[in-house]
PDB file of C-alpha atoms in Angstrom:
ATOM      1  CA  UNK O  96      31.206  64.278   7.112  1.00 47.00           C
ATOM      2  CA  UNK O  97      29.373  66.664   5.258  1.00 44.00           C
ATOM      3  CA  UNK O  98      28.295  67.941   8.629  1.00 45.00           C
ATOM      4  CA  UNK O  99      32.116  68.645   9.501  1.00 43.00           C
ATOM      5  CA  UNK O 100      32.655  70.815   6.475  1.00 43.00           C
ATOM      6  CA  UNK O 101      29.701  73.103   6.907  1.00 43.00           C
ATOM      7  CA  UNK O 102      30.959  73.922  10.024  1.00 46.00           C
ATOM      8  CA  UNK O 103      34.308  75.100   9.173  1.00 44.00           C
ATOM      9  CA  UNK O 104      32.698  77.840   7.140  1.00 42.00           C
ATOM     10  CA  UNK O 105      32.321  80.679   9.603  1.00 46.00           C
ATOM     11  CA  UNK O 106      35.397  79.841  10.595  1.00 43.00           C
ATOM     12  CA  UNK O 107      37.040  80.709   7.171  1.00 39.00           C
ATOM     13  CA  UNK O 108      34.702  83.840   6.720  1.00 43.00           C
ATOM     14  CA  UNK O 109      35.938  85.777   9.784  1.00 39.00           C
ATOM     15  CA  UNK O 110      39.704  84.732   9.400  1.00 44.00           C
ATOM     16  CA  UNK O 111      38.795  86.262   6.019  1.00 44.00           C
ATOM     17  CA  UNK O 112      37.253  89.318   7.612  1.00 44.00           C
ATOM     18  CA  UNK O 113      40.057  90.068   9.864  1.00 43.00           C
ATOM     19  CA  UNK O 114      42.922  89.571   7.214  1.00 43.00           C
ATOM     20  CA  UNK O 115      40.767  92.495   4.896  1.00 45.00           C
ATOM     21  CA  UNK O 116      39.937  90.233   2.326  1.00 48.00           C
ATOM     22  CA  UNK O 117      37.241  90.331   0.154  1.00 47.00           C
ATOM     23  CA  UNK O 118      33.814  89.424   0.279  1.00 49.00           C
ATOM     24  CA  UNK O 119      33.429  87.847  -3.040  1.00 52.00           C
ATOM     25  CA  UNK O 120      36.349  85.625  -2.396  1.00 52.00           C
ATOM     26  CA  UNK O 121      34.848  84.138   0.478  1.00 46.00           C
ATOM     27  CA  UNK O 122      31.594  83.557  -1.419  1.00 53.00           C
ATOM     28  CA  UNK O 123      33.348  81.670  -3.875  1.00 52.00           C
ATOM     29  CA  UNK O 124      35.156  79.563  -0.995  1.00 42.00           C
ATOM     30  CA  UNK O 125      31.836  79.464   0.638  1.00 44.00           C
ATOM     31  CA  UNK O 126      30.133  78.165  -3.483  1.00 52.00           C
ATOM     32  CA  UNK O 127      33.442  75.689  -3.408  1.00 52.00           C
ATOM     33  CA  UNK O 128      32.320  73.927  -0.131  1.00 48.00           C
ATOM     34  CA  UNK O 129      28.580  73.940  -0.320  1.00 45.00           C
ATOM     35  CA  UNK O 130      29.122  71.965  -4.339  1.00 49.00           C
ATOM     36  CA  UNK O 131      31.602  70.006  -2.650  1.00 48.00           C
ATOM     37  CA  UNK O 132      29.058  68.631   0.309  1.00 48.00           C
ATOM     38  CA  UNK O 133      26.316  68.480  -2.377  1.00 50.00           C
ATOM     39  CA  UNK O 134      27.819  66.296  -4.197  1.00 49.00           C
ATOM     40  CA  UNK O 135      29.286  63.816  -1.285  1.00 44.00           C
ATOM     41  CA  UNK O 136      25.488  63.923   0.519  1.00 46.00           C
ATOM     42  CA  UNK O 137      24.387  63.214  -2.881  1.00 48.00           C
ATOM     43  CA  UNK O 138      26.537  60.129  -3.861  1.00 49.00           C
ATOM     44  CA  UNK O 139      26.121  58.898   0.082  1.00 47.00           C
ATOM     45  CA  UNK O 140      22.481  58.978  -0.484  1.00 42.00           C
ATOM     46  CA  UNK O 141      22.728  57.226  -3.627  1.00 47.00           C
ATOM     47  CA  UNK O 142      24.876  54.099  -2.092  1.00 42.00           C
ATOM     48  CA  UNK O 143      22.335  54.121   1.048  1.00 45.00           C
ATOM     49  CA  UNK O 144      19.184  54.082  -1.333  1.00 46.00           C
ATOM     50  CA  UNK O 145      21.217  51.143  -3.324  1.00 46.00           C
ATOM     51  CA  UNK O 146      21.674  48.902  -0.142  1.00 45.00           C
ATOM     52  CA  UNK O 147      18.141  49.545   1.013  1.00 47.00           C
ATOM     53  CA  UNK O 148      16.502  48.365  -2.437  1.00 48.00           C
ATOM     54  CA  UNK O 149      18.820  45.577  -2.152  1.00 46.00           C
ATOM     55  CA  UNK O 150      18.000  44.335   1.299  1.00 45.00           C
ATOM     56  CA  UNK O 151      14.115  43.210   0.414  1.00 49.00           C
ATOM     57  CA  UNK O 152      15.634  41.684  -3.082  1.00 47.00           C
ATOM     58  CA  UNK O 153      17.380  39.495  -0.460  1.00 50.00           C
ATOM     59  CA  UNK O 154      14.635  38.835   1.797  1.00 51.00           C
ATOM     60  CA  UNK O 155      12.402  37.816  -1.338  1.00 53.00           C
ATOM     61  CA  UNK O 156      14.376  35.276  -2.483  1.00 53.00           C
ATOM     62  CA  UNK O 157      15.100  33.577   0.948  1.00 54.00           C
ATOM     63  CA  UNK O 158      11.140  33.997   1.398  1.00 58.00           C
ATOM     64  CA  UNK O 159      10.859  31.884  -2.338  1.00 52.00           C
ATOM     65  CA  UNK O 160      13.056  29.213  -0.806  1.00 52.00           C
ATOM     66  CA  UNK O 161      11.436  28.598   1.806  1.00 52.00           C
ATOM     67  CA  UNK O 162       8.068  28.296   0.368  1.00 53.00           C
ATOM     68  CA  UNK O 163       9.738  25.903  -2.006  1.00 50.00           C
ATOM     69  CA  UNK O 164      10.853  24.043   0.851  1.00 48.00           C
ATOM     70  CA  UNK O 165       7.929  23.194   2.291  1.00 52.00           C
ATOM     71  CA  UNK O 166       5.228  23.677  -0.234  1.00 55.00           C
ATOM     72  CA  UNK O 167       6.579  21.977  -3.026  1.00 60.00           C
ATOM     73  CA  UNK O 168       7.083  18.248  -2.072  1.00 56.00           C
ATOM     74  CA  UNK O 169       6.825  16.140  -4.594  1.00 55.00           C
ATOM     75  CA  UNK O 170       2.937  14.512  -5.605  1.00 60.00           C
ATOM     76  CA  UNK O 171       2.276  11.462  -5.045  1.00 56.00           C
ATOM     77  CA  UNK O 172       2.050   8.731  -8.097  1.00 57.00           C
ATOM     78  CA  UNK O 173      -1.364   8.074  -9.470  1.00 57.00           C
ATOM     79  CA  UNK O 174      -2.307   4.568  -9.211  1.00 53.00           C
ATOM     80  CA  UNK O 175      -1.663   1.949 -11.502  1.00 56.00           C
ATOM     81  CA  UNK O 176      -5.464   2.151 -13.588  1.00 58.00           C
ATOM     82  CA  UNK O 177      -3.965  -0.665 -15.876  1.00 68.00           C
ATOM     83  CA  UNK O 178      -4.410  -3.711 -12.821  1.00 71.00           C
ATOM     84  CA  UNK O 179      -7.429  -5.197 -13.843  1.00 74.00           C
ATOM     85  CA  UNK O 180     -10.453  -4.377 -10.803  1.00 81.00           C
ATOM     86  CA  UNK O 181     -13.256  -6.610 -12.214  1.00 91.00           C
ATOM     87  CA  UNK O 182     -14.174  -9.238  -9.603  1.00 97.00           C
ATOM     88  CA  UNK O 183     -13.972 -13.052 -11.342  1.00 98.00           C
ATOM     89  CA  UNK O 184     -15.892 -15.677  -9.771  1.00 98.00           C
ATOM     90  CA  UNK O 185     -14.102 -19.140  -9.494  1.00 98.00           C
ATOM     91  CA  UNK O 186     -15.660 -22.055  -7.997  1.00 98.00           C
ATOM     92  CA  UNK O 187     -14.019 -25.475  -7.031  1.00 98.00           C
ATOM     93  CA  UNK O 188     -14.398 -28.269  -4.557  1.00 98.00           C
ATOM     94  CA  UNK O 189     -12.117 -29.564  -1.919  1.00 98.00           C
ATOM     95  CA  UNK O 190     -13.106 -33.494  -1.390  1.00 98.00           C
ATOM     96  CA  UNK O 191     -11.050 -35.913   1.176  1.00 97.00           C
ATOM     97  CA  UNK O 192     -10.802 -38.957  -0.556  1.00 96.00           C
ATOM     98  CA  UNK O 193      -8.896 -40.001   2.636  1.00 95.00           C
ATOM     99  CA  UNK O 194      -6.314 -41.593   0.568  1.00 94.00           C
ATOM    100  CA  UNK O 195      -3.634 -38.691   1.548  1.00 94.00           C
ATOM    101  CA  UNK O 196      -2.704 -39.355   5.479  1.00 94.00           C
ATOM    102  CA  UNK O 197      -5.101 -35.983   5.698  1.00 96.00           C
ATOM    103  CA  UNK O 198      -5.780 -34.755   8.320  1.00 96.00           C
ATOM    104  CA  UNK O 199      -2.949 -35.119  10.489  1.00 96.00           C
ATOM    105  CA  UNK O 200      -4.120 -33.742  14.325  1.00 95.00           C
ATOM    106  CA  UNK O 201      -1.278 -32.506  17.053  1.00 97.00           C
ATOM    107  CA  UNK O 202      -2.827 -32.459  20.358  1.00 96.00           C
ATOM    108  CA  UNK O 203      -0.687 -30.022  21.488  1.00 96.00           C
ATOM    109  CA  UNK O 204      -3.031 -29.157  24.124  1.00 94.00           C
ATOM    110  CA  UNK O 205      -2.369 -32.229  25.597  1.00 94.00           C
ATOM    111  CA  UNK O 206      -6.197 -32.090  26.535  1.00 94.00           C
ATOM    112  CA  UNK O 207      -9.140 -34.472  25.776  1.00 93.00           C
ATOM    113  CA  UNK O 208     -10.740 -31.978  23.830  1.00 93.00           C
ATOM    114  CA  UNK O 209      -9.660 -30.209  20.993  1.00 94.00           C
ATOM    115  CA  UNK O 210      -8.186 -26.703  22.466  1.00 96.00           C
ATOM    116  CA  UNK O 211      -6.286 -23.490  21.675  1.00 97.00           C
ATOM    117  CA  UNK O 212      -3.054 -24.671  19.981  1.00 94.00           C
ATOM    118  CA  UNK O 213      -4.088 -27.433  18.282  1.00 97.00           C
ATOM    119  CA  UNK O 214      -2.539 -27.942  15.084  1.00 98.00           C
ATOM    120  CA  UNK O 215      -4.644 -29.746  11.685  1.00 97.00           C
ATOM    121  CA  UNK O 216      -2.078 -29.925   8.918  1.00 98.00           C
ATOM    122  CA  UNK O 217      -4.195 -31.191   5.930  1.00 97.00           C
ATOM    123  CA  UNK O 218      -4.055 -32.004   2.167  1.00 98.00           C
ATOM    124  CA  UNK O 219      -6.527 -32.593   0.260  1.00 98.00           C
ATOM    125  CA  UNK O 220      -8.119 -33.218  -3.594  1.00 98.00           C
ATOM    126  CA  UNK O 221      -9.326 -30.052  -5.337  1.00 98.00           C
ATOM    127  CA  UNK O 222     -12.124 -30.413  -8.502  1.00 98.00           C
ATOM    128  CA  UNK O 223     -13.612 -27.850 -10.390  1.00 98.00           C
ATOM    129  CA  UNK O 224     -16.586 -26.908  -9.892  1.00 98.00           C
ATOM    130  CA  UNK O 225     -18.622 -28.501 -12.372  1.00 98.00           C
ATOM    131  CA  UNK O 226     -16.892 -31.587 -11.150  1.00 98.00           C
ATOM    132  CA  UNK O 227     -15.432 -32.627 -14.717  1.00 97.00           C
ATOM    133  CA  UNK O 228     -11.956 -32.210 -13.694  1.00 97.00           C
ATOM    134  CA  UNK O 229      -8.853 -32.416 -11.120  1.00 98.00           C
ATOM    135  CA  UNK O 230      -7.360 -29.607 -10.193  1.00 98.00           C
ATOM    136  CA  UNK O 231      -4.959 -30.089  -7.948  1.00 98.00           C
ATOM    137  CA  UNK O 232      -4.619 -30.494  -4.211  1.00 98.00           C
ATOM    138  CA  UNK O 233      -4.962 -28.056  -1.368  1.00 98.00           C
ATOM    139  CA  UNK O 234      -1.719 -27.587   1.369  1.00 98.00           C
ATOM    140  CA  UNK O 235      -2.104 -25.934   4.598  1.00 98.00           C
ATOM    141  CA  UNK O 236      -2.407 -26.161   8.215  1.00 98.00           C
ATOM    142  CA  UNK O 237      -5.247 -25.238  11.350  1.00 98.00           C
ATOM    143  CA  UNK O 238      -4.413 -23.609  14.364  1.00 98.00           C
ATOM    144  CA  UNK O 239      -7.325 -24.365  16.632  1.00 97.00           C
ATOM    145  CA  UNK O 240      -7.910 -21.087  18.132  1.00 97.00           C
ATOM    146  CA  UNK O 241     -11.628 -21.720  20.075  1.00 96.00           C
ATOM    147  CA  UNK O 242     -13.804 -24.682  20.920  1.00 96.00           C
ATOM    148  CA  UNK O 243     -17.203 -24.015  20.431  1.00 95.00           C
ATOM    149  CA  UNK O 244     -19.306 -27.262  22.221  1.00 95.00           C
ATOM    150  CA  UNK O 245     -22.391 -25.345  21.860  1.00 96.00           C
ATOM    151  CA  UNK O 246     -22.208 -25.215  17.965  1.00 94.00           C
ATOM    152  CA  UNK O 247     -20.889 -28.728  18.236  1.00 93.00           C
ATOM    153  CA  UNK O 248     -17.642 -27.315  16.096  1.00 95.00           C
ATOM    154  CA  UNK O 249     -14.629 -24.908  16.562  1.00 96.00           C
ATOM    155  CA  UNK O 250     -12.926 -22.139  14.951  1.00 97.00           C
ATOM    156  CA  UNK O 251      -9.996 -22.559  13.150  1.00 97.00           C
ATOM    157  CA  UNK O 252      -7.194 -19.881  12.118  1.00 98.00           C
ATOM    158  CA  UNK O 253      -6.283 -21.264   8.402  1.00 98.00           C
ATOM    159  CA  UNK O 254      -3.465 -20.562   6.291  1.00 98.00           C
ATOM    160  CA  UNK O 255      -3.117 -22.642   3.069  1.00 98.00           C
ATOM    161  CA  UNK O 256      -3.179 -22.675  -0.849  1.00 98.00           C
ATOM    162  CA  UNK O 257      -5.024 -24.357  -3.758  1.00 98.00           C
ATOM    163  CA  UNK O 258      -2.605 -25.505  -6.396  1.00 98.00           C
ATOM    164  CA  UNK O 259      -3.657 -25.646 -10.211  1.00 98.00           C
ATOM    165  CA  UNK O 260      -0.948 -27.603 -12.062  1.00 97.00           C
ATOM    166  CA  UNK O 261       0.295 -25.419 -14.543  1.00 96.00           C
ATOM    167  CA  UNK O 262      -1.656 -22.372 -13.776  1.00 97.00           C
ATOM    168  CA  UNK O 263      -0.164 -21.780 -10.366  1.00 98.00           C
ATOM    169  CA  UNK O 264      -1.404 -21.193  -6.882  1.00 98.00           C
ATOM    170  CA  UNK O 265      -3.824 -19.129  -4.707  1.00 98.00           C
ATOM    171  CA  UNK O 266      -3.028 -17.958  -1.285  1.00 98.00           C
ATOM    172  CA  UNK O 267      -5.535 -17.892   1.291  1.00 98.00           C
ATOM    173  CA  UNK O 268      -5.724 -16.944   4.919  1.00 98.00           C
ATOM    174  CA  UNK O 269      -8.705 -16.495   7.672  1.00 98.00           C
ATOM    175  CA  UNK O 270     -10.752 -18.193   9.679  1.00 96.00           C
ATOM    176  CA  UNK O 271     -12.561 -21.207   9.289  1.00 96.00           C
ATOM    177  CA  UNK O 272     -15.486 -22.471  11.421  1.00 96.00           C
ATOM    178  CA  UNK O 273     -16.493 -25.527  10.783  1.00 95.00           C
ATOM    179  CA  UNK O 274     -20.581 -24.989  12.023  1.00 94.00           C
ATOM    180  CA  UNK O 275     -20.868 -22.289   9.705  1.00 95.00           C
ATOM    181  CA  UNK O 276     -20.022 -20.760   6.093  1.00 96.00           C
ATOM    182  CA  UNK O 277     -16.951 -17.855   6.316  1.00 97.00           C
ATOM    183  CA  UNK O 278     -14.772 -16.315   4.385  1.00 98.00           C
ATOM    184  CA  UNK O 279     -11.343 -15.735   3.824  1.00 98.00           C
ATOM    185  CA  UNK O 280      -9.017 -13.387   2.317  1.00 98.00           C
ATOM    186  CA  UNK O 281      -6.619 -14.050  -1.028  1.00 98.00           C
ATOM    187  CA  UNK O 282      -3.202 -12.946  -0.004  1.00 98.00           C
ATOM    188  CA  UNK O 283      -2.005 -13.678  -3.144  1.00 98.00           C
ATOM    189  CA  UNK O 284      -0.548 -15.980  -5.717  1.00 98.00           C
ATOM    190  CA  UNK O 285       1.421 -17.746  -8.945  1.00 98.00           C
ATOM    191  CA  UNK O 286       1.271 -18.157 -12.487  1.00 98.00           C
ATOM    192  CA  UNK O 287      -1.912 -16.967 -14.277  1.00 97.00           C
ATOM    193  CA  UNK O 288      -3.038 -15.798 -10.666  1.00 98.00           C
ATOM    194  CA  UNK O 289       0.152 -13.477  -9.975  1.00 97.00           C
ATOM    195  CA  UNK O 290      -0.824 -10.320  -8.308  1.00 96.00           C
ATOM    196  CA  UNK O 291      -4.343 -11.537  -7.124  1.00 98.00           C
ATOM    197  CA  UNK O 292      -6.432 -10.518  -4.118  1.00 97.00           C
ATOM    198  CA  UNK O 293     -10.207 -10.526  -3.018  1.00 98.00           C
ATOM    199  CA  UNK O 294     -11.270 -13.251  -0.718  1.00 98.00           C
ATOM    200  CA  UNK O 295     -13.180 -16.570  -1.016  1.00 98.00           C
ATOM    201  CA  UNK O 296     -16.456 -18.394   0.669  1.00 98.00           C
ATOM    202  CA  UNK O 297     -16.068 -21.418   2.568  1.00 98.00           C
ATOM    203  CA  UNK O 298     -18.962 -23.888   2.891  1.00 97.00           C
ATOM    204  CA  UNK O 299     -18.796 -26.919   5.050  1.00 94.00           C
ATOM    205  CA  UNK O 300     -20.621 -29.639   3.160  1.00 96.00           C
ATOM    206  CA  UNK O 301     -19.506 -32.450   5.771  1.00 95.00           C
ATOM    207  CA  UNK O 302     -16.149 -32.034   7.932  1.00 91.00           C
ATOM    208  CA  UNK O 303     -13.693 -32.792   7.172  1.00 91.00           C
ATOM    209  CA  UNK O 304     -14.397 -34.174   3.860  1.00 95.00           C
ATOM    210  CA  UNK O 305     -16.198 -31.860   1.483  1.00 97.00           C
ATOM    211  CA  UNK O 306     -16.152 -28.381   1.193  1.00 98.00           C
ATOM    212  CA  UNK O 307     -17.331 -25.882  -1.589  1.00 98.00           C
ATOM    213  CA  UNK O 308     -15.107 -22.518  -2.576  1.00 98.00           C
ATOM    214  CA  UNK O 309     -16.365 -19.681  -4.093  1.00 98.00           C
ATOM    215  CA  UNK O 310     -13.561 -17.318  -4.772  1.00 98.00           C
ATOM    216  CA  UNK O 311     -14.061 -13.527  -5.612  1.00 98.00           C
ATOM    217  CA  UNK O 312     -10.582 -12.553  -7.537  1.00 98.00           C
ATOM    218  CA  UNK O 313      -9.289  -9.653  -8.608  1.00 97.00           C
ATOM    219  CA  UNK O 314      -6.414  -7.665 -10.197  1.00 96.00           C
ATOM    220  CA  UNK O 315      -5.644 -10.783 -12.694  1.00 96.00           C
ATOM    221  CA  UNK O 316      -6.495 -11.033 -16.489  1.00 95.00           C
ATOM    222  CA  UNK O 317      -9.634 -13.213 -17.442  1.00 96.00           C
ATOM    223  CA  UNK O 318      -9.442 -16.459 -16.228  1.00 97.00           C
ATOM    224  CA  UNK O 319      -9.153 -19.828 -18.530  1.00 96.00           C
ATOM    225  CA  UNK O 320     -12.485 -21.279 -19.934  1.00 95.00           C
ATOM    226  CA  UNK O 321     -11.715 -24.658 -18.213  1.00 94.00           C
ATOM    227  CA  UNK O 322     -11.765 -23.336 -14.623  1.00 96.00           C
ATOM    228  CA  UNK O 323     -14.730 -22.088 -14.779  1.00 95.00           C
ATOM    229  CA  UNK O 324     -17.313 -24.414 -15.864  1.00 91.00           C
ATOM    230  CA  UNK O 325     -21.070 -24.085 -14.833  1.00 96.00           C
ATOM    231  CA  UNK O 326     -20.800 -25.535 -10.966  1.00 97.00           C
ATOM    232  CA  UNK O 327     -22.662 -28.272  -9.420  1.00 98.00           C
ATOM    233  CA  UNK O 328     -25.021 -26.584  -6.610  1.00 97.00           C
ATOM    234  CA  UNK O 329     -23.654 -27.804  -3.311  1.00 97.00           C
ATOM    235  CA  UNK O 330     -24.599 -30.641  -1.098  1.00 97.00           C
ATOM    236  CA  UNK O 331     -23.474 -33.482   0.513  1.00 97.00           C
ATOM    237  CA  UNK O 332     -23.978 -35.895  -1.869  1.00 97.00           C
ATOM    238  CA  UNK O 333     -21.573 -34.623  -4.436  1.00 97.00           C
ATOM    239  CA  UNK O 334     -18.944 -36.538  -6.097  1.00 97.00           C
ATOM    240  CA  UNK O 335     -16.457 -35.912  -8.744  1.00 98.00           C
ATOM    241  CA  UNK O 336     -17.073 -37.327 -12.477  1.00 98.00           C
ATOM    242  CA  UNK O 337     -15.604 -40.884 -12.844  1.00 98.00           C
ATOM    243  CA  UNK O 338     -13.074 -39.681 -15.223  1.00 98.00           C
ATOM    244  CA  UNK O 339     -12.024 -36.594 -13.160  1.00 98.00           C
ATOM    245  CA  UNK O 340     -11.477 -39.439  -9.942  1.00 97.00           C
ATOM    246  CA  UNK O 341      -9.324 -41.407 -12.418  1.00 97.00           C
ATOM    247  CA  UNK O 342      -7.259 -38.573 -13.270  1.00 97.00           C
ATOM    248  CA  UNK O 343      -7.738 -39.389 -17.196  1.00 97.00           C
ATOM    249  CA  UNK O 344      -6.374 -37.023 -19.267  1.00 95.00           C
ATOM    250  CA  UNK O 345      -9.501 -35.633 -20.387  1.00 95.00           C
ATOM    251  CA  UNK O 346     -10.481 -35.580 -16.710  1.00 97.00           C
ATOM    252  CA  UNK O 347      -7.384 -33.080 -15.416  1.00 97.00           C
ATOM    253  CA  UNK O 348      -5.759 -29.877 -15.920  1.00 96.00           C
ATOM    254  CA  UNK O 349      -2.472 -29.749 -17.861  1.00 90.00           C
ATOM    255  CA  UNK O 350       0.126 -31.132 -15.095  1.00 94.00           C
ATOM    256  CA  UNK O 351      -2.217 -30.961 -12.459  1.00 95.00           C
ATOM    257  CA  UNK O 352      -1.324 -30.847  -8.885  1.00 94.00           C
ATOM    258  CA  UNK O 353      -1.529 -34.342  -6.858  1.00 93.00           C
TER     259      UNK O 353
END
């Protein structure tokens, strides 16, 4: 536009020239037009110079959420540091007094000897293990997952819990050879032993009949005084105190299992 008027300018100055008029009034028409583009250039500049400052304002802040977008995701939650992580030691025997029905065997195999699918439900007395008193019972079932005629034994896949009267349960699953010690893994529990885990040893003393634990627990306050009295090292020949056997009260745990 401003363009447009600068060009009109020689027009005007010879139309002046041939009508006689004077020079200094087409100098001050000529002053008039030149102000007059000045000023439009001027303000047109000052809009354009406006929009570009503008224009990276707006690419900043779309740049800002974007890098909100994907940088900032939220952190992650810091563990819980109140769970109690010091490993307990708990140590008990499981003793079949054969006066359960345990264990019950289902040849599902249908074969002579014991093979893959066959099932050992089982139930059995549980003492602690200084032998003083009943615990409870354990309740589970065998899945006979290999026989092993070379060891003279078999491997068991076992799933079942030790039950402590009042005090609740532990979980346990893994397997279980019977020609050698193993261990299992706590999957959880009840009671006193909510919110446990670790795992436990398994020691065949003689199958099926006597069998020593020693559990490894964690993530459960300290354990009762009357679980975990000095144990009885291991053998064969180990039997429960007379009073324990009798389930006398001074023998048992508060409502023990049976």
């Amino acid at each position: 536009m401003a363009t447009s008027t600068l060009q009109s300018i020689p027009s005007l100055r010879l139309n002046d020239q041939r009508s006689g008029g004077s020079s200094s009034q087409t100098q001050k028409l000529l002053s008039s037009n030149l102000a007059y583009s000045e000023s439009f250039s001027s303000n047109h500049l000052k809009i354009s110079s406006t929009h570009r400052r503008s224009f990276p304002a707006t690419r900043s802040s779309k740049q800002v959420a974007t890098t909100a977008f994907f940088f900032n995701k939220p952190k992650a939650s810091a563990p819980d540091s109140s769970r109690p992580t010091k490993v307990q030691e708990l140590c008990v025997y499981e003793i079949n007094e054969k006066d359960r029905g345990s264990p019950a065997i289902l040849k599902l195999s249908q074969k002579p000897v014991n093979s893959l699918g066959d099932l050992v439900p089982f139930s059995n007395k549980v003492y602690s293990g200084d032998l003083q008193k009943r615990l409870g019972v354990t309740a589970g079932i065998c899945i006979l997952i290999q026989h092993k005629p070379e060891k003279k034994g078999d491997r068991y896949e076992a799933v079942f819990s030790f039950y402590f009267g009042d005090y609740g349960h532990i979980s346990v699953q893994g397997a279980y050879l019977t020609y050698e010690d193993t261990y299992l893994a706590v999957t959880g529990g009840s009671g006193i032993f909510e919110g446990v885990y670790g795992q436990v040893k398994l020691q065949q003393l003689i199958f099926p009949y006597k069998l020593f634990y020693t559990f490894y627990l964690k993530g459960i306050p300290d354990l009762p005084a009357e679980l975990l009295g000095t144990p009885v090292p291991p053998s064969p020949s180990v039997e429960p105190a007379p009073a324990a056997k009798a389930t006398e009260p001074h023998g048992t745990i508060p409502n023990f299992t049976d």
